């Protein structure tokens, strides 16, 4: 079996052609597919911190965040068949979402 190599058009990483879709590596496919949810996650996270600072009830926001995480997991599963790999991708995306809230903070 031949494994042709190509470069991902987003991150320029060299990957096996069989693993790319639209010229993108799996990681970039995942990143793109959950981009809107990741922003939503970051937004809710900031909202929760604001509420918490005001001693307000954050139960509802916590449920919203959990729902967004579920949807992210769902989308990732559609791209990544392997459960453990899918979990890894999700963890990375959530990390990014949390990092995002720090970069946006104070703006
Ligand atoms: Zn890539």
Short mmCIF file of N, CA, C and O and ligand atoms in Angstrom, two decimals:
data_model
loop_
_atom_site.label_atom_id
_atom_site.label_comp_id
_atom_site.label_asym_id
_atom_site.label_seq_id
_atom_site.Cartn_x
_atom_site.Cartn_y
_atom_site.Cartn_z
N UNK A 1 0.84 -1.20 0.00
CA UNK A 1 0.00 0.00 0.00
C UNK A 1 0.87 1.24 0.00
O UNK A 1 1.78 1.38 0.81
N UNK A 2 0.60 2.13 -0.91
CA UNK A 2 1.39 3.36 -0.96
C UNK A 2 0.76 4.43 -0.07
O UNK A 2 -0.44 4.55 0.01
N UNK A 3 1.62 5.16 0.61
CA UNK A 3 1.10 6.26 1.42
C UNK A 3 1.67 7.57 0.90
O UNK A 3 2.79 7.94 1.20
N UNK A 4 0.89 8.22 0.08
CA UNK A 4 1.32 9.49 -0.47
C UNK A 4 1.29 10.57 0.60
O UNK A 4 0.40 10.59 1.43
N UNK A 5 2.29 11.42 0.54
CA UNK A 5 2.33 12.51 1.51
C UNK A 5 1.94 13.82 0.85
O UNK A 5 2.23 14.06 -0.31
N UNK A 6 1.26 14.63 1.62
CA UNK A 6 0.93 15.97 1.12
C UNK A 6 1.00 16.95 2.29
O UNK A 6 1.11 16.55 3.43
N UNK A 7 0.90 18.21 1.96
CA UNK A 7 0.98 19.23 3.00
C UNK A 7 -0.40 19.80 3.28
O UNK A 7 -1.14 20.12 2.36
N UNK A 8 -0.71 19.94 4.56
CA UNK A 8 -1.99 20.51 4.94
C UNK A 8 -2.01 21.98 4.51
O UNK A 8 -1.05 22.71 4.74
N UNK A 9 -3.11 22.40 3.91
CA UNK A 9 -3.17 23.78 3.40
C UNK A 9 -3.33 24.81 4.52
O UNK A 9 -3.15 26.00 4.30
N UNK A 10 -3.71 24.36 5.70
CA UNK A 10 -3.87 25.30 6.82
C UNK A 10 -2.62 25.42 7.68
O UNK A 10 -2.15 26.51 7.96
N UNK A 11 -2.11 24.26 8.14
CA UNK A 11 -0.98 24.33 9.08
C UNK A 11 0.33 23.90 8.42
O UNK A 11 1.37 23.92 9.07
N UNK A 12 0.28 23.51 7.15
CA UNK A 12 1.47 23.12 6.39
C UNK A 12 2.17 21.87 6.92
O UNK A 12 3.30 21.59 6.53
N UNK A 13 1.52 21.17 7.80
CA UNK A 13 2.10 19.95 8.33
C UNK A 13 2.03 18.88 7.24
O UNK A 13 1.10 18.84 6.44
N UNK A 14 3.06 18.03 7.23
CA UNK A 14 3.07 16.95 6.25
C UNK A 14 2.25 15.77 6.78
O UNK A 14 2.49 15.29 7.89
N UNK A 15 1.28 15.37 6.02
CA UNK A 15 0.40 14.28 6.44
C UNK A 15 0.15 13.31 5.30
O UNK A 15 0.39 13.62 4.14
N UNK A 16 -0.34 12.14 5.64
CA UNK A 16 -0.68 11.17 4.61
C UNK A 16 -1.93 11.64 3.87
O UNK A 16 -2.91 12.02 4.48
N UNK A 17 -1.83 11.56 2.56
CA UNK A 17 -2.93 12.05 1.73
C UNK A 17 -4.25 11.39 2.09
O UNK A 17 -5.31 12.01 2.03
N UNK A 18 -4.17 10.13 2.48
CA UNK A 18 -5.40 9.39 2.80
C UNK A 18 -6.12 9.97 4.01
O UNK A 18 -7.30 9.74 4.20
N UNK A 19 -5.38 10.73 4.82
CA UNK A 19 -5.98 11.29 6.03
C UNK A 19 -6.47 12.73 5.85
O UNK A 19 -7.01 13.32 6.78
N UNK A 20 -6.26 13.27 4.68
CA UNK A 20 -6.68 14.65 4.48
C UNK A 20 -8.05 14.71 3.83
O UNK A 20 -8.51 13.78 3.19
N UNK A 21 -8.70 15.82 4.05
CA UNK A 21 -9.97 16.09 3.40
C UNK A 21 -9.93 17.55 2.98
O UNK A 21 -9.61 18.41 3.79
N UNK A 22 -10.24 17.82 1.73
CA UNK A 22 -10.12 19.18 1.19
C UNK A 22 -8.72 19.74 1.42
O UNK A 22 -8.56 20.94 1.64
N UNK A 23 -7.72 18.86 1.43
CA UNK A 23 -6.34 19.31 1.59
C UNK A 23 -5.97 19.67 3.01
O UNK A 23 -4.93 20.29 3.25
N UNK A 24 -6.81 19.32 3.95
CA UNK A 24 -6.52 19.63 5.35
C UNK A 24 -6.29 18.38 6.18
O UNK A 24 -6.95 17.37 5.97
N UNK A 25 -5.37 18.50 7.15
CA UNK A 25 -5.12 17.37 8.04
C UNK A 25 -6.29 17.25 9.02
O UNK A 25 -7.11 18.16 9.16
N UNK A 26 -6.34 16.13 9.69
CA UNK A 26 -7.46 15.86 10.59
C UNK A 26 -7.61 16.93 11.66
O UNK A 26 -8.70 17.36 12.00
N UNK A 27 -6.45 17.34 12.19
CA UNK A 27 -6.47 18.34 13.26
C UNK A 27 -7.14 19.64 12.80
O UNK A 27 -7.93 20.24 13.52
N UNK A 28 -6.80 20.06 11.59
CA UNK A 28 -7.37 21.30 11.07
C UNK A 28 -8.85 21.12 10.72
O UNK A 28 -9.64 22.04 10.86
N UNK A 29 -9.21 19.91 10.27
CA UNK A 29 -10.63 19.64 10.02
C UNK A 29 -11.42 19.79 11.31
O UNK A 29 -12.49 20.40 11.35
N UNK A 30 -10.86 19.22 12.39
CA UNK A 30 -11.53 19.30 13.69
C UNK A 30 -11.64 20.75 14.13
O UNK A 30 -12.69 21.22 14.54
N UNK A 31 -10.51 21.47 14.00
CA UNK A 31 -10.48 22.86 14.45
C UNK A 31 -11.55 23.69 13.73
O UNK A 31 -12.24 24.48 14.34
N UNK A 32 -11.67 23.47 12.42
CA UNK A 32 -12.64 24.23 11.65
C UNK A 32 -14.07 23.83 12.00
O UNK A 32 -14.95 24.67 12.10
N UNK A 33 -14.28 22.55 12.20
CA UNK A 33 -15.65 22.09 12.41
C UNK A 33 -16.23 22.56 13.75
O UNK A 33 -17.43 22.71 13.88
N UNK A 34 -15.37 22.81 14.73
CA UNK A 34 -15.89 23.23 16.04
C UNK A 34 -15.64 24.71 16.33
O UNK A 34 -15.90 25.17 17.44
N UNK A 35 -15.15 25.45 15.33
CA UNK A 35 -14.75 26.84 15.56
C UNK A 35 -15.86 27.68 16.20
O UNK A 35 -15.63 28.39 17.17
N UNK A 36 -17.08 27.58 15.67
CA UNK A 36 -18.17 28.40 16.20
C UNK A 36 -18.53 27.98 17.63
O UNK A 36 -18.81 28.81 18.49
N UNK A 37 -18.51 26.67 17.88
CA UNK A 37 -18.83 26.18 19.22
C UNK A 37 -17.75 26.58 20.22
O UNK A 37 -18.03 26.85 21.38
N UNK A 38 -16.51 26.61 19.74
CA UNK A 38 -15.41 26.99 20.62
C UNK A 38 -15.56 28.44 21.06
O UNK A 38 -15.33 28.78 22.21
N UNK A 39 -15.98 29.30 20.12
CA UNK A 39 -16.21 30.71 20.46
C UNK A 39 -17.36 30.83 21.45
O UNK A 39 -17.31 31.62 22.39
N UNK A 40 -18.40 30.03 21.21
CA UNK A 40 -19.56 30.03 22.09
C UNK A 40 -19.15 29.58 23.50
O UNK A 40 -19.57 30.15 24.51
N UNK A 41 -18.31 28.59 23.55
CA UNK A 41 -17.82 28.06 24.82
C UNK A 41 -17.06 29.15 25.57
O UNK A 41 -17.28 29.38 26.75
N UNK A 42 -16.19 29.85 24.86
CA UNK A 42 -15.39 30.91 25.47
C UNK A 42 -16.29 32.03 25.99
O UNK A 42 -16.07 32.59 27.06
N UNK A 43 -17.32 32.32 25.21
CA UNK A 43 -18.26 33.38 25.58
C UNK A 43 -19.00 33.01 26.87
O UNK A 43 -19.12 33.82 27.80
N UNK A 44 -19.51 31.80 26.92
CA UNK A 44 -20.24 31.34 28.10
C UNK A 44 -19.35 31.29 29.32
O UNK A 44 -19.75 31.59 30.44
N UNK A 45 -18.11 30.88 29.07
CA UNK A 45 -17.16 30.77 30.17
C UNK A 45 -16.91 32.13 30.82
O UNK A 45 -16.89 32.28 32.03
N UNK A 46 -16.76 33.14 29.97
CA UNK A 46 -16.55 34.50 30.49
C UNK A 46 -17.78 34.99 31.24
O UNK A 46 -17.69 35.62 32.28
N UNK A 47 -18.95 34.66 30.68
CA UNK A 47 -20.21 35.05 31.30
C UNK A 47 -20.32 34.42 32.69
O UNK A 47 -20.73 35.06 33.65
N UNK A 48 -19.92 33.17 32.77
CA UNK A 48 -19.99 32.48 34.05
C UNK A 48 -19.09 33.16 35.09
O UNK A 48 -19.46 33.31 36.24
N UNK A 49 -17.92 33.56 34.65
CA UNK A 49 -17.01 34.23 35.58
C UNK A 49 -17.57 35.57 36.04
O UNK A 49 -17.39 35.96 37.19
N UNK A 50 -18.23 36.25 35.12
CA UNK A 50 -18.85 37.52 35.47
C UNK A 50 -19.94 37.30 36.52
O UNK A 50 -20.02 38.00 37.51
N UNK A 51 -20.78 36.32 36.27
CA UNK A 51 -21.88 36.01 37.18
C UNK A 51 -21.34 35.59 38.54
O UNK A 51 -21.87 35.96 39.57
N UNK A 52 -20.31 34.80 38.47
CA UNK A 52 -19.74 34.29 39.71
C UNK A 52 -19.19 35.44 40.56
O UNK A 52 -19.34 35.45 41.78
N UNK A 53 -18.59 36.40 39.88
CA UNK A 53 -18.03 37.56 40.58
C UNK A 53 -19.13 38.37 41.25
O UNK A 53 -18.91 39.03 42.25
N UNK A 54 -20.34 38.26 40.68
CA UNK A 54 -21.48 38.99 41.24
C UNK A 54 -22.28 38.11 42.19
O UNK A 54 -23.39 38.47 42.59
N UNK A 55 -21.76 36.96 42.51
CA UNK A 55 -22.42 36.00 43.39
C UNK A 55 -23.77 35.54 42.83
O UNK A 55 -24.66 35.18 43.57
N UNK A 56 -23.91 35.61 41.52
CA UNK A 56 -25.17 35.20 40.90
C UNK A 56 -25.18 33.68 40.69
O UNK A 56 -24.15 33.03 40.76
N UNK A 57 -26.36 33.17 40.39
CA UNK A 57 -26.51 31.73 40.17
C UNK A 57 -25.95 31.34 38.80
O UNK A 57 -26.38 31.86 37.78
N UNK A 58 -25.01 30.40 38.79
CA UNK A 58 -24.38 30.04 37.52
C UNK A 58 -24.80 28.66 37.02
O UNK A 58 -24.27 28.15 36.05
N UNK A 59 -25.79 28.06 37.69
CA UNK A 59 -26.23 26.71 37.30
C UNK A 59 -26.64 26.62 35.84
O UNK A 59 -26.28 25.69 35.13
N UNK A 60 -27.42 27.62 35.41
CA UNK A 60 -27.92 27.57 34.04
C UNK A 60 -26.78 27.69 33.04
O UNK A 60 -26.76 26.99 32.02
N UNK A 61 -25.85 28.57 33.32
CA UNK A 61 -24.71 28.75 32.41
C UNK A 61 -23.86 27.48 32.38
O UNK A 61 -23.38 27.07 31.33
N UNK A 62 -23.73 26.87 33.55
CA UNK A 62 -22.95 25.64 33.61
C UNK A 62 -23.58 24.57 32.71
O UNK A 62 -22.88 23.84 32.02
N UNK A 63 -24.91 24.52 32.70
CA UNK A 63 -25.60 23.55 31.84
C UNK A 63 -25.40 23.90 30.36
O UNK A 63 -25.21 23.02 29.52
N UNK A 64 -25.43 25.19 30.06
CA UNK A 64 -25.20 25.62 28.67
C UNK A 64 -23.80 25.23 28.21
O UNK A 64 -23.62 24.77 27.08
N UNK A 65 -22.83 25.43 29.09
CA UNK A 65 -21.45 25.08 28.75
C UNK A 65 -21.35 23.58 28.49
O UNK A 65 -20.73 23.14 27.52
N UNK A 66 -21.99 22.78 29.35
CA UNK A 66 -21.96 21.33 29.18
C UNK A 66 -22.58 20.93 27.85
O UNK A 66 -22.09 20.02 27.17
N UNK A 67 -23.65 21.64 27.46
CA UNK A 67 -24.30 21.33 26.18
C UNK A 67 -23.38 21.64 25.01
O UNK A 67 -23.31 20.87 24.04
N UNK A 68 -22.69 22.77 25.08
CA UNK A 68 -21.76 23.14 24.01
C UNK A 68 -20.65 22.10 23.92
O UNK A 68 -20.26 21.68 22.83
N UNK A 69 -20.16 21.65 25.07
CA UNK A 69 -19.10 20.63 25.06
C UNK A 69 -19.60 19.33 24.44
O UNK A 69 -18.88 18.65 23.70
N UNK A 70 -20.85 18.98 24.73
CA UNK A 70 -21.44 17.78 24.12
C UNK A 70 -21.49 17.89 22.61
O UNK A 70 -21.19 16.95 21.89
N UNK A 71 -21.90 19.08 22.15
CA UNK A 71 -22.00 19.28 20.70
C UNK A 71 -20.63 19.25 20.05
O UNK A 71 -20.47 18.75 18.93
N UNK A 72 -19.62 19.80 20.74
CA UNK A 72 -18.26 19.74 20.20
C UNK A 72 -17.83 18.28 20.08
O UNK A 72 -17.28 17.85 19.06
N UNK A 73 -18.10 17.51 21.14
CA UNK A 73 -17.72 16.10 21.14
C UNK A 73 -18.40 15.36 19.98
O UNK A 73 -17.78 14.54 19.31
N UNK A 74 -19.66 15.71 19.75
CA UNK A 74 -20.43 15.08 18.68
C UNK A 74 -19.79 15.34 17.32
O UNK A 74 -19.60 14.44 16.51
N UNK A 75 -19.47 16.60 17.08
CA UNK A 75 -18.88 16.96 15.78
C UNK A 75 -17.52 16.30 15.59
O UNK A 75 -17.19 15.87 14.49
N UNK A 76 -16.75 16.25 16.66
CA UNK A 76 -15.43 15.64 16.55
C UNK A 76 -15.57 14.16 16.25
O UNK A 76 -14.84 13.60 15.44
N UNK A 77 -16.55 13.54 16.87
CA UNK A 77 -16.78 12.11 16.62
C UNK A 77 -17.12 11.81 15.17
O UNK A 77 -16.82 10.74 14.65
N UNK A 78 -17.76 12.77 14.51
CA UNK A 78 -18.10 12.57 13.11
C UNK A 78 -16.84 12.55 12.25
O UNK A 78 -16.83 11.97 11.16
N UNK A 79 -15.78 13.19 12.73
CA UNK A 79 -14.54 13.26 11.96
C UNK A 79 -13.53 12.21 12.42
O UNK A 79 -12.74 11.71 11.63
N UNK A 80 -13.54 11.91 13.70
CA UNK A 80 -12.55 11.01 14.27
C UNK A 80 -13.25 9.75 14.77
O UNK A 80 -14.00 9.79 15.74
N UNK A 81 -12.99 8.65 14.10
CA UNK A 81 -13.67 7.40 14.44
C UNK A 81 -13.19 6.83 15.78
O UNK A 81 -13.99 6.34 16.58
N UNK A 82 -11.89 6.93 16.01
CA UNK A 82 -11.31 6.37 17.23
C UNK A 82 -11.71 7.18 18.47
O UNK A 82 -11.49 8.38 18.54
N UNK A 83 -12.32 6.52 19.44
CA UNK A 83 -12.84 7.20 20.63
C UNK A 83 -11.77 7.95 21.41
O UNK A 83 -11.98 9.07 21.87
N UNK A 84 -10.64 7.29 21.58
CA UNK A 84 -9.59 7.93 22.38
C UNK A 84 -9.01 9.15 21.68
O UNK A 84 -8.74 10.17 22.29
N UNK A 85 -8.84 9.00 20.37
CA UNK A 85 -8.34 10.14 19.59
C UNK A 85 -9.34 11.28 19.62
O UNK A 85 -8.97 12.45 19.73
N UNK A 86 -10.61 10.93 19.53
CA UNK A 86 -11.66 11.95 19.57
C UNK A 86 -11.61 12.70 20.89
O UNK A 86 -11.75 13.93 20.94
N UNK A 87 -11.40 11.97 21.98
CA UNK A 87 -11.31 12.59 23.31
C UNK A 87 -10.11 13.53 23.39
O UNK A 87 -10.19 14.61 23.98
N UNK A 88 -9.00 13.11 22.78
CA UNK A 88 -7.80 13.96 22.75
C UNK A 88 -8.07 15.27 22.02
O UNK A 88 -7.68 16.33 22.48
N UNK A 89 -8.74 15.13 20.88
CA UNK A 89 -9.06 16.32 20.09
C UNK A 89 -9.96 17.26 20.88
O UNK A 89 -9.76 18.46 20.89
N UNK A 90 -10.94 16.69 21.55
CA UNK A 90 -11.87 17.50 22.33
C UNK A 90 -11.12 18.25 23.44
O UNK A 90 -11.32 19.44 23.65
N UNK A 91 -10.25 17.52 24.13
CA UNK A 91 -9.48 18.14 25.22
C UNK A 91 -8.67 19.32 24.70
O UNK A 91 -8.58 20.37 25.33
N UNK A 92 -8.08 19.13 23.51
CA UNK A 92 -7.26 20.20 22.92
C UNK A 92 -8.12 21.42 22.57
O UNK A 92 -7.72 22.56 22.80
N UNK A 93 -9.29 21.15 21.99
CA UNK A 93 -10.16 22.25 21.59
C UNK A 93 -10.67 23.01 22.82
O UNK A 93 -10.81 24.23 22.80
N UNK A 94 -10.96 22.29 23.89
CA UNK A 94 -11.43 22.94 25.11
C UNK A 94 -10.32 23.79 25.72
O UNK A 94 -10.56 24.87 26.25
N UNK A 95 -9.12 23.27 25.64
CA UNK A 95 -7.97 24.03 26.12
C UNK A 95 -7.85 25.34 25.36
O UNK A 95 -7.61 26.40 25.94
N UNK A 96 -8.03 25.24 24.05
CA UNK A 96 -7.97 26.43 23.21
C UNK A 96 -9.08 27.40 23.60
O UNK A 96 -8.86 28.61 23.69
N UNK A 97 -10.26 26.87 23.85
CA UNK A 97 -11.39 27.72 24.23
C UNK A 97 -11.08 28.46 25.52
O UNK A 97 -11.36 29.64 25.66
N UNK A 98 -10.48 27.76 26.46
CA UNK A 98 -10.14 28.39 27.74
C UNK A 98 -9.02 29.40 27.57
O UNK A 98 -9.02 30.45 28.20
N UNK A 99 -8.08 29.10 26.69
CA UNK A 99 -7.00 30.04 26.42
C UNK A 99 -7.55 31.30 25.79
O UNK A 99 -7.12 32.40 26.09
N UNK A 100 -8.56 31.11 24.93
CA UNK A 100 -9.20 32.21 24.23
C UNK A 100 -9.78 33.22 25.21
O UNK A 100 -9.71 34.41 25.00
N UNK A 101 -10.36 32.71 26.28
CA UNK A 101 -11.02 33.61 27.21
C UNK A 101 -9.99 34.48 27.92
O UNK A 101 -10.29 35.56 28.37
N UNK A 102 -8.77 33.99 27.99
CA UNK A 102 -7.74 34.82 28.61
C UNK A 102 -7.24 35.89 27.65
O UNK A 102 -6.93 36.99 28.06
N UNK A 103 -7.14 35.53 26.39
CA UNK A 103 -6.65 36.52 25.43
C UNK A 103 -7.68 37.63 25.22
O UNK A 103 -7.32 38.77 25.00
N UNK A 104 -8.96 37.27 25.31
CA UNK A 104 -9.99 38.27 25.05
C UNK A 104 -10.24 39.12 26.30
O UNK A 104 -10.65 40.25 26.22
N UNK A 105 -9.94 38.53 27.43
CA UNK A 105 -10.18 39.19 28.71
C UNK A 105 -9.57 40.59 28.74
O UNK A 105 -8.44 40.81 28.37
N UNK A 106 -10.35 41.52 29.23
CA UNK A 106 -9.83 42.88 29.40
C UNK A 106 -9.90 43.72 28.15
O UNK A 106 -9.54 44.89 28.18
N UNK A 107 -10.36 43.12 27.05
CA UNK A 107 -10.45 43.89 25.81
C UNK A 107 -11.70 44.76 25.84
O UNK A 107 -12.73 44.31 26.28
ZN1 LIG B 1 -3.41 21.00 9.33
#
